[in-house]
mmCIF file of C-alpha atoms in Angstrom:
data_model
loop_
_atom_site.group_PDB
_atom_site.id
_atom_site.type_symbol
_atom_site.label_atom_id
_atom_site.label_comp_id
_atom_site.label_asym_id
_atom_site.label_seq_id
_atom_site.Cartn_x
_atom_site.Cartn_y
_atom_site.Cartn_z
ATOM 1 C CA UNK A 1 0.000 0.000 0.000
ATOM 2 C CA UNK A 2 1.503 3.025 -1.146
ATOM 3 C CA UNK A 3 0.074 6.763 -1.018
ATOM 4 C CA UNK A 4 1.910 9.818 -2.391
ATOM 5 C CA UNK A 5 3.181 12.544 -0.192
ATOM 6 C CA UNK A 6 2.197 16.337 -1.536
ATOM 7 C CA UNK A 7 4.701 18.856 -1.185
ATOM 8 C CA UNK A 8 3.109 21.077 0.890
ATOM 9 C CA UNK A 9 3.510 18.330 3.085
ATOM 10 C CA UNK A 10 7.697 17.937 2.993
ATOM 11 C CA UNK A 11 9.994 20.959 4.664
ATOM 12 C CA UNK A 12 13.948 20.557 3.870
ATOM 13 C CA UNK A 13 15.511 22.669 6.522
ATOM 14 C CA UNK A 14 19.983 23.779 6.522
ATOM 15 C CA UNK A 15 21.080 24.418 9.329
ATOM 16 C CA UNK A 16 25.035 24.808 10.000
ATOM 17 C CA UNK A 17 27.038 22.013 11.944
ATOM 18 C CA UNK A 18 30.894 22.235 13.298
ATOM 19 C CA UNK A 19 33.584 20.044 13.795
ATOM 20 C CA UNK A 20 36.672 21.132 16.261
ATOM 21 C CA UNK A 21 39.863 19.991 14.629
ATOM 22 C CA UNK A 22 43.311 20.003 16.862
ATOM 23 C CA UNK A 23 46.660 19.794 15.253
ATOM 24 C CA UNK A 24 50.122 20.516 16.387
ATOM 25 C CA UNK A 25 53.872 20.231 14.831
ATOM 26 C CA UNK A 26 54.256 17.167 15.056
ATOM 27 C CA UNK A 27 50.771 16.357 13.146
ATOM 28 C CA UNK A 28 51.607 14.807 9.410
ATOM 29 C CA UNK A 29 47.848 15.627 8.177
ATOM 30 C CA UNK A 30 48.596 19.530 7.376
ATOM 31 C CA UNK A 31 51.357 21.029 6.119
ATOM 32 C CA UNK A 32 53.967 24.071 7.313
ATOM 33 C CA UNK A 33 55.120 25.824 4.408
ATOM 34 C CA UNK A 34 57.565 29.445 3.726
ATOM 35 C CA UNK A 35 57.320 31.473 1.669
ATOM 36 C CA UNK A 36 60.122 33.821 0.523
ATOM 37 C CA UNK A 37 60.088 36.155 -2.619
ATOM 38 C CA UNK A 38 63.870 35.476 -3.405
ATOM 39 C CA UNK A 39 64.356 31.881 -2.309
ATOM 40 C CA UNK A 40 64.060 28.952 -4.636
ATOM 41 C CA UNK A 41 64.764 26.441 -2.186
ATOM 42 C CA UNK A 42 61.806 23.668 -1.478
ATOM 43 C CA UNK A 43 59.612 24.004 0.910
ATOM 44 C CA UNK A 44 57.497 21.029 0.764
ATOM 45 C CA UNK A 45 57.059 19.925 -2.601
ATOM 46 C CA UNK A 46 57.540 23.692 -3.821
ATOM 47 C CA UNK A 47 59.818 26.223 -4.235
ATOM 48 C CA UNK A 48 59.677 29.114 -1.661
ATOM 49 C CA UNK A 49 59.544 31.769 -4.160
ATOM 50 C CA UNK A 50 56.444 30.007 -5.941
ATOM 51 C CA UNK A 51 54.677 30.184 -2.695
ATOM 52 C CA UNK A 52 54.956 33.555 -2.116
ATOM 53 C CA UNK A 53 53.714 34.373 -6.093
ATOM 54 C CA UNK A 54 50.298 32.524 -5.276
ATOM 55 C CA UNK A 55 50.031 34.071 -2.125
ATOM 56 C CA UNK A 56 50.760 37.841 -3.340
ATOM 57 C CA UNK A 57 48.839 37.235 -6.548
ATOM 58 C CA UNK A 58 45.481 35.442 -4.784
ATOM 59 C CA UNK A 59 45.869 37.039 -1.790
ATOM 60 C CA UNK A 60 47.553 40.112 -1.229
ATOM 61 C CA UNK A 61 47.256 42.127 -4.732
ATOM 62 C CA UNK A 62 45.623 44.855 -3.974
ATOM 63 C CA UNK A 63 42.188 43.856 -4.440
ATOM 64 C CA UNK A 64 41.160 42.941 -0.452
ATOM 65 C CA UNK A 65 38.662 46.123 -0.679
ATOM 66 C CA UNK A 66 37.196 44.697 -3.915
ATOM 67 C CA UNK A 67 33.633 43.059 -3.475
ATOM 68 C CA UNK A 68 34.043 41.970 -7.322
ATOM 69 C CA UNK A 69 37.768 40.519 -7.781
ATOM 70 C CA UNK A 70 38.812 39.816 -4.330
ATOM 71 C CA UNK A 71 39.434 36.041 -3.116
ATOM 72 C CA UNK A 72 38.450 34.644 0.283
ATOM 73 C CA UNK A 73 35.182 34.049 1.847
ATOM 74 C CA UNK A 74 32.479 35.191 -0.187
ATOM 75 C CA UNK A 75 28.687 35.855 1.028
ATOM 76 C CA UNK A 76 25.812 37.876 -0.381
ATOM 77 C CA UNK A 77 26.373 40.893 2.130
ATOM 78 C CA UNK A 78 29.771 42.912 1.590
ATOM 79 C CA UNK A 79 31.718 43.089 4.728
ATOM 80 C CA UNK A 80 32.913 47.072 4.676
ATOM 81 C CA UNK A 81 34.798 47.144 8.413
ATOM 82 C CA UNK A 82 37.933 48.504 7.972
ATOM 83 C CA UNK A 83 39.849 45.566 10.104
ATOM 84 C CA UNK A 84 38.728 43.444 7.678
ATOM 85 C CA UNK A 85 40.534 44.612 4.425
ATOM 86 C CA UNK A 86 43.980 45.002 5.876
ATOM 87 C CA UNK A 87 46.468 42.378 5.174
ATOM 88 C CA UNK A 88 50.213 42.667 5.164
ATOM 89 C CA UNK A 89 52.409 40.884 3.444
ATOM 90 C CA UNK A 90 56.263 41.449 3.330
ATOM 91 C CA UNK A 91 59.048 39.454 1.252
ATOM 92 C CA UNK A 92 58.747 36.167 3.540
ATOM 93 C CA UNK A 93 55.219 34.277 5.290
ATOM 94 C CA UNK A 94 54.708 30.868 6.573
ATOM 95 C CA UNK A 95 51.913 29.045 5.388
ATOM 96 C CA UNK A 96 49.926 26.509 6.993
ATOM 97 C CA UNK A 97 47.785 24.098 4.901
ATOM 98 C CA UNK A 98 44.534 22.564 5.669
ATOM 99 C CA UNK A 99 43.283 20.096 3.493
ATOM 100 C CA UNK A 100 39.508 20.001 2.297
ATOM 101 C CA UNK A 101 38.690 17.000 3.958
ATOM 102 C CA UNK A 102 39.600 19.204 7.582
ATOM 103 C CA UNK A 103 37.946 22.195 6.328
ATOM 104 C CA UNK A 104 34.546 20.856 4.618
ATOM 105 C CA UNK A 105 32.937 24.149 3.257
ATOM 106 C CA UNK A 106 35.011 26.844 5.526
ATOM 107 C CA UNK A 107 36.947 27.046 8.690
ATOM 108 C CA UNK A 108 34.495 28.764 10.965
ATOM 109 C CA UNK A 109 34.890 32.486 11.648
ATOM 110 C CA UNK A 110 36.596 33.120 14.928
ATOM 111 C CA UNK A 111 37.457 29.348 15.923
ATOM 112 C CA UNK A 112 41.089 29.811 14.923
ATOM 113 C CA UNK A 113 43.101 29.441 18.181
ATOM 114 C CA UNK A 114 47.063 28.862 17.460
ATOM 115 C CA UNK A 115 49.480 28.638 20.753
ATOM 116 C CA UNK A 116 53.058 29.544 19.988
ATOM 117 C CA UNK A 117 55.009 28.816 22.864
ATOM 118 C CA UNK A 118 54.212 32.031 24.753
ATOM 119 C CA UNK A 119 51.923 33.458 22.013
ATOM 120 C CA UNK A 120 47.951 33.046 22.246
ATOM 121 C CA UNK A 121 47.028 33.792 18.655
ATOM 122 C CA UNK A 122 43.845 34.360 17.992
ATOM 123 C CA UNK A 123 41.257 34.694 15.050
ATOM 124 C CA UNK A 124 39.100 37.992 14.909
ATOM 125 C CA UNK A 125 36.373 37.072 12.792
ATOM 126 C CA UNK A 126 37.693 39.246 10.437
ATOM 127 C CA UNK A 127 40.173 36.846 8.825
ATOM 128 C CA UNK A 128 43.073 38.707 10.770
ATOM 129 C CA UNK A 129 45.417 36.320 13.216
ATOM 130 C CA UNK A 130 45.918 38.509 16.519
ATOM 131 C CA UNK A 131 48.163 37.886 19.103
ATOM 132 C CA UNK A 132 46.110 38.716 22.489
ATOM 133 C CA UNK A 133 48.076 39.232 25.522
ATOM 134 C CA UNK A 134 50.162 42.225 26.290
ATOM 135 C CA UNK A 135 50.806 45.607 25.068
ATOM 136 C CA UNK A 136 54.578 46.698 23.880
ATOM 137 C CA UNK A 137 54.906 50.039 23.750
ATOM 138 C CA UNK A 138 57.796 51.914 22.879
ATOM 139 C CA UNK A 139 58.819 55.445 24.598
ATOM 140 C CA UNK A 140 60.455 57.781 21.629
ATOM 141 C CA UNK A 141 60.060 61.492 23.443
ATOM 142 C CA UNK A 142 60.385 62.732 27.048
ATOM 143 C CA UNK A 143 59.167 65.720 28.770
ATOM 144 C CA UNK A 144 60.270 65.421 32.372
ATOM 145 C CA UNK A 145 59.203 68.597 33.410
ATOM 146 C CA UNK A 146 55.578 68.415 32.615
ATOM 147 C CA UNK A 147 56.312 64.319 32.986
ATOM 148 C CA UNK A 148 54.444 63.744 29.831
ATOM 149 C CA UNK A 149 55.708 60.476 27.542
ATOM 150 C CA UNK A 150 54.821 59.922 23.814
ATOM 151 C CA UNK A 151 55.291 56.405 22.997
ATOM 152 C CA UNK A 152 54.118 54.284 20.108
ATOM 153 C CA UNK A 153 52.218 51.449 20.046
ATOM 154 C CA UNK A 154 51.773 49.048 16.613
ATOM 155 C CA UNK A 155 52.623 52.632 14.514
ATOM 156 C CA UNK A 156 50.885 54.944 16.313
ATOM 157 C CA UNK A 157 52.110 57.897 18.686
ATOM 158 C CA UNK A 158 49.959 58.613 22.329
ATOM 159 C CA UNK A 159 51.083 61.096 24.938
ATOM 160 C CA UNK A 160 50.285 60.681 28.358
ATOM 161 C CA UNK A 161 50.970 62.157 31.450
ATOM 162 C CA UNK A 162 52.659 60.040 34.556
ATOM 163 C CA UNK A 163 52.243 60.420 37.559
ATOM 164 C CA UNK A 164 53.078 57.318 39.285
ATOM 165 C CA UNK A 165 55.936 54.376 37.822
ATOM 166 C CA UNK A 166 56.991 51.990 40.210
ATOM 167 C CA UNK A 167 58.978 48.735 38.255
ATOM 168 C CA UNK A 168 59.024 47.214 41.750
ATOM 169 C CA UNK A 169 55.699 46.571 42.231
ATOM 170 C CA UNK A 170 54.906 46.946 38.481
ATOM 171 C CA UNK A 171 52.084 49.797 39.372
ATOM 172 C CA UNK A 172 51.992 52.069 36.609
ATOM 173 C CA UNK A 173 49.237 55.255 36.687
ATOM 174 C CA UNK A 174 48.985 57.793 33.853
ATOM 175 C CA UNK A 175 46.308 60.627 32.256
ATOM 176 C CA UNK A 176 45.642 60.286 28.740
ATOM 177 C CA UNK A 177 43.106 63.044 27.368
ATOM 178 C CA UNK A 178 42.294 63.973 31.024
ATOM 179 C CA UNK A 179 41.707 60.514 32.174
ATOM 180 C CA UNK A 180 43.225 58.627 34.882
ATOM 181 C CA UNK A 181 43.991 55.031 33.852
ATOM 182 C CA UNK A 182 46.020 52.390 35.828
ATOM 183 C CA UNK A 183 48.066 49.357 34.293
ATOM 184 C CA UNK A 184 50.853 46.840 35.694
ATOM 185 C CA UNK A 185 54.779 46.694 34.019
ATOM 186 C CA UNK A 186 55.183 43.209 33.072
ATOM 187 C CA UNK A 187 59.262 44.727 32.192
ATOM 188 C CA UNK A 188 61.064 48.060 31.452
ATOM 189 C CA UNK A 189 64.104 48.223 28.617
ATOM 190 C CA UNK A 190 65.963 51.464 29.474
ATOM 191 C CA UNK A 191 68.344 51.095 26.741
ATOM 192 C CA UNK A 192 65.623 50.178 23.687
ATOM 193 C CA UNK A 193 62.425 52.462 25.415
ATOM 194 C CA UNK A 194 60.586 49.184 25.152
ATOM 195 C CA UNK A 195 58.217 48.550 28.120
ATOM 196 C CA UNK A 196 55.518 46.208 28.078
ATOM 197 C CA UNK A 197 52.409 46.692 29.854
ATOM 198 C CA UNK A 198 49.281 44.205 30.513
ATOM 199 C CA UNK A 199 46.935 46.678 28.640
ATOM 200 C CA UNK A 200 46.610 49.864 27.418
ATOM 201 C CA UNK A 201 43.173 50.283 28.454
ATOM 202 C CA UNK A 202 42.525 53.550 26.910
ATOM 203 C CA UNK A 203 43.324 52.188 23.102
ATOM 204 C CA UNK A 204 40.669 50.058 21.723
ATOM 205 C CA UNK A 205 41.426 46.392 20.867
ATOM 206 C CA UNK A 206 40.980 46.893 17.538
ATOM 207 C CA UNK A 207 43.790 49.427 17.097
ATOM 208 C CA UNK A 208 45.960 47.495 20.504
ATOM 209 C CA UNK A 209 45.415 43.858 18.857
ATOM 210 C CA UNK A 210 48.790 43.135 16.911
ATOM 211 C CA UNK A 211 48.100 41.295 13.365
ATOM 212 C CA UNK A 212 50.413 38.832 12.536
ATOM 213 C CA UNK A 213 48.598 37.275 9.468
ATOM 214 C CA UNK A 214 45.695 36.370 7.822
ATOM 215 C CA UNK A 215 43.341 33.231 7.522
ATOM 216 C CA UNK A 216 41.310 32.486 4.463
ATOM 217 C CA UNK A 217 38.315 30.578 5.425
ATOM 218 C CA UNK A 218 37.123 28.738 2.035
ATOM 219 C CA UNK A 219 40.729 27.805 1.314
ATOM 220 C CA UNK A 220 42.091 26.595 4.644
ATOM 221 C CA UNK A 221 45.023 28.699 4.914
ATOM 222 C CA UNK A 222 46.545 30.019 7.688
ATOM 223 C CA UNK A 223 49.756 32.974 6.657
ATOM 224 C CA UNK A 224 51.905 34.352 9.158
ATOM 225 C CA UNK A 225 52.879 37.333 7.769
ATOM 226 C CA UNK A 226 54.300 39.741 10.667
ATOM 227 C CA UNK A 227 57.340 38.723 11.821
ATOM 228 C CA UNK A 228 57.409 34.972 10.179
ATOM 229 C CA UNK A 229 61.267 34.227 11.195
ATOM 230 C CA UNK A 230 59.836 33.849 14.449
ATOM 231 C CA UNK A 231 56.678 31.456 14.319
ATOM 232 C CA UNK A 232 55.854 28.166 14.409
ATOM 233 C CA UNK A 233 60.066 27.419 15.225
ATOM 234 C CA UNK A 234 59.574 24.347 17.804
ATOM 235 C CA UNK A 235 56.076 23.483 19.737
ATOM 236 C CA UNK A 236 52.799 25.020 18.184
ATOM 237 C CA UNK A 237 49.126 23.570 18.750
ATOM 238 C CA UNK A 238 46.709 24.902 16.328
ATOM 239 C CA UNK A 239 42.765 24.226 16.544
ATOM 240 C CA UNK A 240 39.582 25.144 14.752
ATOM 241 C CA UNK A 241 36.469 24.617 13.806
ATOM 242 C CA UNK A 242 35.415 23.342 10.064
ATOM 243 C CA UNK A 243 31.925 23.566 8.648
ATOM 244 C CA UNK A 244 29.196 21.484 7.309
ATOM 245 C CA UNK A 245 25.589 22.217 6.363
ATOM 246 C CA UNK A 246 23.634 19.566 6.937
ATOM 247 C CA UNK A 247 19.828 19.139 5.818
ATOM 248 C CA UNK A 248 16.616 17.997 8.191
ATOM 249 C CA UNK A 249 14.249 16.308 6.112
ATOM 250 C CA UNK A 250 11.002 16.569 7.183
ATOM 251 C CA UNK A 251 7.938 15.093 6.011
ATOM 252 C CA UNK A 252 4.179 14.894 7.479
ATOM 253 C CA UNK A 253 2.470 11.674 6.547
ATOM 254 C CA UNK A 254 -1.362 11.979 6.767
ATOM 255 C CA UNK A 255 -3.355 8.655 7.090
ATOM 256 C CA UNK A 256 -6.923 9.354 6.442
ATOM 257 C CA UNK A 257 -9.739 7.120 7.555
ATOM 258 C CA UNK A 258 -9.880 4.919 4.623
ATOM 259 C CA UNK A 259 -6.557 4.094 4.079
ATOM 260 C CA UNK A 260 -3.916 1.509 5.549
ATOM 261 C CA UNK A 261 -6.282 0.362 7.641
ATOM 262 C CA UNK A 262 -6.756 -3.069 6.482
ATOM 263 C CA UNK A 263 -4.290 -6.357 6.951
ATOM 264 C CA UNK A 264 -1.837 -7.116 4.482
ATOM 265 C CA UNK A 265 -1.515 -10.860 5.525
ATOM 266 C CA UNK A 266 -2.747 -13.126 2.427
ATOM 267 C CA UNK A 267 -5.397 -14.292 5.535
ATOM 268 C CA UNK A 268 -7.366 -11.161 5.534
ATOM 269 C CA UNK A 269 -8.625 -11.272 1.594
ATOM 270 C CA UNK A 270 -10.733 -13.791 0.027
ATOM 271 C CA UNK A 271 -10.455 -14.431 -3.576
ATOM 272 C CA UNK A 272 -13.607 -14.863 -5.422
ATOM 273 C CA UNK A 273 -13.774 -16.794 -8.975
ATOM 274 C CA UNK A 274 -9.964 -17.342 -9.553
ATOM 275 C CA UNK A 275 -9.488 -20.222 -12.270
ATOM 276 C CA UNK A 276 -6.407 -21.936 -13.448
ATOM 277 C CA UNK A 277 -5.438 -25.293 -15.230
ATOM 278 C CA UNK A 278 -2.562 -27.337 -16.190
ATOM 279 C CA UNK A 279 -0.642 -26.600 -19.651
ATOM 280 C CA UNK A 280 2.084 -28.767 -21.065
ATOM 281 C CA UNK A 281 4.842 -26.089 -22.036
ATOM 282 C CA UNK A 282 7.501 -26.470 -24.985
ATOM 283 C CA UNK A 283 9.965 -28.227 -22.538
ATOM 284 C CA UNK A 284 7.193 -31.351 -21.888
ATOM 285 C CA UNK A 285 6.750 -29.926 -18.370
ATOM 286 C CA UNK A 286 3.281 -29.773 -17.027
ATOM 287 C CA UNK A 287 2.655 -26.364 -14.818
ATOM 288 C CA UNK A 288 -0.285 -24.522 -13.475
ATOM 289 C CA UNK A 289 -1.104 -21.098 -15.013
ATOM 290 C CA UNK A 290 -3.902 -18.420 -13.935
ATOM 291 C CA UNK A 291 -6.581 -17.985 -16.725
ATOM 292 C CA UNK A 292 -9.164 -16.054 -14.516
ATOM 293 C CA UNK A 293 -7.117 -14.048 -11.602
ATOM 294 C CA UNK A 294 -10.584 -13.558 -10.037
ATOM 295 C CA UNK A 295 -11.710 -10.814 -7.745
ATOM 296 C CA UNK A 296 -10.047 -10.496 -4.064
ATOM 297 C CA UNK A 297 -11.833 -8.645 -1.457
ATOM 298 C CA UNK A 298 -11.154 -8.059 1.901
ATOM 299 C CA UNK A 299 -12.527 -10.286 4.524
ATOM 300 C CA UNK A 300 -15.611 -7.242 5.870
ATOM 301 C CA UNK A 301 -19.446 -7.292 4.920
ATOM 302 C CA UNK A 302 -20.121 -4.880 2.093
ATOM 303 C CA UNK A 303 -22.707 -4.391 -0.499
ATOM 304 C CA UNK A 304 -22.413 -4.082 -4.010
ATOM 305 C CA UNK A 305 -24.107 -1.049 -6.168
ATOM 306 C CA UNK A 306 -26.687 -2.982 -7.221
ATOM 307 C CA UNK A 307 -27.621 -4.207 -3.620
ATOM 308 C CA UNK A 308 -26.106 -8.190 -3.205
ATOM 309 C CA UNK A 309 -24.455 -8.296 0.330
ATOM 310 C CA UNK A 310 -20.578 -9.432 0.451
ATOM 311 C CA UNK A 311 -20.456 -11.218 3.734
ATOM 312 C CA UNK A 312 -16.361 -12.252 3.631
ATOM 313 C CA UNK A 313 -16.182 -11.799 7.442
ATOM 314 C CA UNK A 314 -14.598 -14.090 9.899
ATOM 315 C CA UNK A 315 -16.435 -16.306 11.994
ATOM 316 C CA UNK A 316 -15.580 -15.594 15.671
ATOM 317 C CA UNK A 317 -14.160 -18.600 18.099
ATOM 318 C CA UNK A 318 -17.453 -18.125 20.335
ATOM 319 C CA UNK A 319 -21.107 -18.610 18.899
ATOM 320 C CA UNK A 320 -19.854 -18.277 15.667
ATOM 321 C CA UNK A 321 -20.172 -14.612 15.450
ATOM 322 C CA UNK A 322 -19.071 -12.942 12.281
ATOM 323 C CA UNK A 323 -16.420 -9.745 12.081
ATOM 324 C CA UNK A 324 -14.415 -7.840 9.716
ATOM 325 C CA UNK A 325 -11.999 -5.423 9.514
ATOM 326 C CA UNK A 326 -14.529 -2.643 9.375
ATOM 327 C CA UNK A 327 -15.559 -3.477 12.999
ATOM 328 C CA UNK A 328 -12.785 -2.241 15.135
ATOM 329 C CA UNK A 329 -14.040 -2.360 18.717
ATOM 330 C CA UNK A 330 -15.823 -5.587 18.198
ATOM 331 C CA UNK A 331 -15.694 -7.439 22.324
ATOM 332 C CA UNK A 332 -12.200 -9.546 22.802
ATOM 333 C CA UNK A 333 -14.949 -12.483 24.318
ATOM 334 C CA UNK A 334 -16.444 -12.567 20.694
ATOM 335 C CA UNK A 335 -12.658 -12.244 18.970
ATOM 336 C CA UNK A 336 -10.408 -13.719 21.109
ATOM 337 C CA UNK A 337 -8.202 -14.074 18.167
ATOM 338 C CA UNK A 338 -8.298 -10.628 17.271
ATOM 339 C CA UNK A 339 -8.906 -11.083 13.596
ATOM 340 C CA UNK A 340 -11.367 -8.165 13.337
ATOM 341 C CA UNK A 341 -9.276 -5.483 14.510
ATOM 342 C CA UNK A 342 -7.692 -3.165 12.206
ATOM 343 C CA UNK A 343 -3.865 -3.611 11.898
ATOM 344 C CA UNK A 344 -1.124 -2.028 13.952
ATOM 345 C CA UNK A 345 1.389 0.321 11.995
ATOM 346 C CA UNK A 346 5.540 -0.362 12.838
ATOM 347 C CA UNK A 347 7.549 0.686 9.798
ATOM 348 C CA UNK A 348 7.288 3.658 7.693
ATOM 349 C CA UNK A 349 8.687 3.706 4.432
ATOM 350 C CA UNK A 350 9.951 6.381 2.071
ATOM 351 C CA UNK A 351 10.178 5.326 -1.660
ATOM 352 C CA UNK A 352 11.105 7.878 -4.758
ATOM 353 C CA UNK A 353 9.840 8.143 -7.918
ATOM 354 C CA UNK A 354 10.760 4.483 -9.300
ATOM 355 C CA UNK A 355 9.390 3.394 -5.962
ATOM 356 C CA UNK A 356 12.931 2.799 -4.783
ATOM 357 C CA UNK A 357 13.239 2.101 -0.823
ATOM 358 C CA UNK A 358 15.235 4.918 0.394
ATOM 359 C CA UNK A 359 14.637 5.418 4.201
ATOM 360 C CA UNK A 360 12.868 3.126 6.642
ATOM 361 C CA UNK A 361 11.244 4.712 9.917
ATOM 362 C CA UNK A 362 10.885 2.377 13.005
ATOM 363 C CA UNK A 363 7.965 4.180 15.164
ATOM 364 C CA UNK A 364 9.025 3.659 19.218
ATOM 365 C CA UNK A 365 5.368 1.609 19.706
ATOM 366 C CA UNK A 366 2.485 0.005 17.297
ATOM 367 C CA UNK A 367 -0.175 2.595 16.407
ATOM 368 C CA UNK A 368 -2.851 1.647 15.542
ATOM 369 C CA UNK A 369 -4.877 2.464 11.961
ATOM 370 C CA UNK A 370 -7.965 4.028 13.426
ATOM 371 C CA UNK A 371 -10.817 3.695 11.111
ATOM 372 C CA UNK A 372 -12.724 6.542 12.261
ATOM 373 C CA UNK A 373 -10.370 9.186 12.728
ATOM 374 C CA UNK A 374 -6.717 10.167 10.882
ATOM 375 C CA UNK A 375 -3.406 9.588 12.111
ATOM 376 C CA UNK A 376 -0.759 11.825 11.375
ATOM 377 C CA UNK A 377 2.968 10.680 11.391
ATOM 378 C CA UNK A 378 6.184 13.125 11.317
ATOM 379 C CA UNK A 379 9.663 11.362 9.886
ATOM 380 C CA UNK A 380 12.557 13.533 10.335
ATOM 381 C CA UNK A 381 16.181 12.467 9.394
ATOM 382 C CA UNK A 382 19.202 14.873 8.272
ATOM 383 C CA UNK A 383 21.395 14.259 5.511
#
């Protein structure tokens, strides 16, 4: 018994799934590449100079603020934040490589988490690499008598005034634009200017965040462009997140009144006027063929158009009272075999067009094919 489903009746539903990956250096499933305009020596299976061609011509050509030409992730909406057109590339990078089959259809935005020995670098969403930690700023001019500093942080100049700089206990207090702000001196380089601080808390993280490279989601790369000479040289653990949309099937499966609600065993129809006889075929064998099928009906009382009564039902164990299938509530004293109840539903399944099997739903308990009322049956599976 087969009934077709409408389309009003099926709802395909994406929804986004993720899969955390975790490599480190010693993993052999990605690969660590350089890059280096003037070198031709291998790195990998490929020259270093070749790298950094395919990187400055797909990558870092100019074209980062173009919605038509550039390469990366692409979406229907145009991303127009500053932080995330700038990319920097210089004459050398390091490359890591993440195969499809780690990736799916993107590395997730802002899953990118890669440990450098002392280094927590960090995706930004924006398909920048940031290092998060502290702030190194560098002093360049001093005014002692009004004690105000100008020092630079990641290319831009900030004066402040001090008032309090203690590298014993670390406690550092300044005024920037009027504003009292207080950090902690991690260390102090008198000769160099350097000092580094836990955080500058009066310049936002976007312009405080150092960028050391780039990640390009679709293509599961991962450049280190700031600085490359000094990444990834021993122990590095990298992890992310790759993406996969994945599709819930739904489909509402009405059973009306009239329908399913009879027995499929071969005991629940009678066949009326079937004929056959025995033919001797061209081999000398004698076999039994079909030469009036007959009419089968199902094993209820019913009455033709013109009036004759059908009685097919069964006769009951107990003072031979008849039943069919049509009487569903009929006393378990007269039926005690229950042969005139309607049957139980298990197994639900979907067929396509050429009335293939392709899915097979298992319902948790029998329900039972109600002749009097419908029954209404959700299958859900993803795929």
């Amino acid at each position: 018994m087969l009934k077709r489903i409408p389309k009003s009746d099926i709802s395909i539903r994406p929804f986004k799934a993720y899969k955390e990956w975790s490599f480190d250096n010693n993993s052999t499933e990605i690969d660590l590449l350089e890059a280096n305009i003037s070198s031709s020596e291998l790195s990998g299976l490929y020259p270093k100079n070749s790298i950094y061609g395919q990187l400055r011509a797909q990558f870092y050509n100019g074209n980062e603020d173009n919605p038509f030409t550039r390469t990366g992730l692409k979406t229907n909406k145009y991303n127009n934040n500053a932080i995330s057109k700038e990319r920097f590339l210089s004459g050398s990078a390091k490359v890591i490589s993440i195969p499809q089959i780690y990736v799916g259809e993107g590395i997730k935005r802002g899953s990118v988490i890669l440990l450098d020995n002392n280094d927590n670098i960090e995706d930004d969403s924006y398909g920048n690499l940031i290092i998060n930690g502290n702030d190194t700023i560098n002093f360049s001019i001093f005014n002692l008598e009004d004690n105000q500093y100008t020092f630079d942080l990641l290319g831009i100049n900030y004066t402040v005034t001090i008032t309090t700089i203690n590298l014993e206990t670390g406690q550092l207090i300044w005024y920037y634009n009027g504003e009292l702000y207080v950090t902690t001196i991690v260390s102090f380089d008198i000769n160099s200017g350097d000092m580094v601080v836990i955080n500058v808390d009066f310049v936002s993280n976007e312009k405080s965040a150092e960028k050391v490279g780039n990640i390009f989601y679709n293509s599961g790369l991962i450049t280190l462009t700031r600085k490359p000479n000094i990444r990834l040289l021993t122990t590095w653990d990298l992890s992310f997140k790759s993406t996969k949309t994945i599709y819930e099937n739904e489909y509402l499966l009405i059973v009306n009144q009239d329908e399913f609600n009879v027995s499929t065993n071969p005991s629940a129809v009678v066949n009326v006027g079937k004929e056959t006889e025995f033919v001797t075929g061209s081999d000398g064998k004698i076999k039994q063929v079909v030469t009036n099928p007959g009419v089968s009906y199902i094993r209820k009382y019913t009455e033709l158009s013109n009036g004759t009564p059908l009685d097919y039902r069964y006769v009951g164990s107990i003072g031979n009272s008849k039943g069919g299938f049509e009487q569903a509530y009929v006393s378990s004293s007269i039926d005690t075999t229950g042969s005139f109840l309607t049957p139980m539903i298990t197994t639900i399944g979907l067929y396509d067009d050429d009335l293939n099997l392709v899915a097979v739903a298992k319902l948790p308990q029998p329900i039972k094919s109600e002749h009097d009322i419908p029954v209404n049956f959700i299958v859900r599976f993803d795929t």
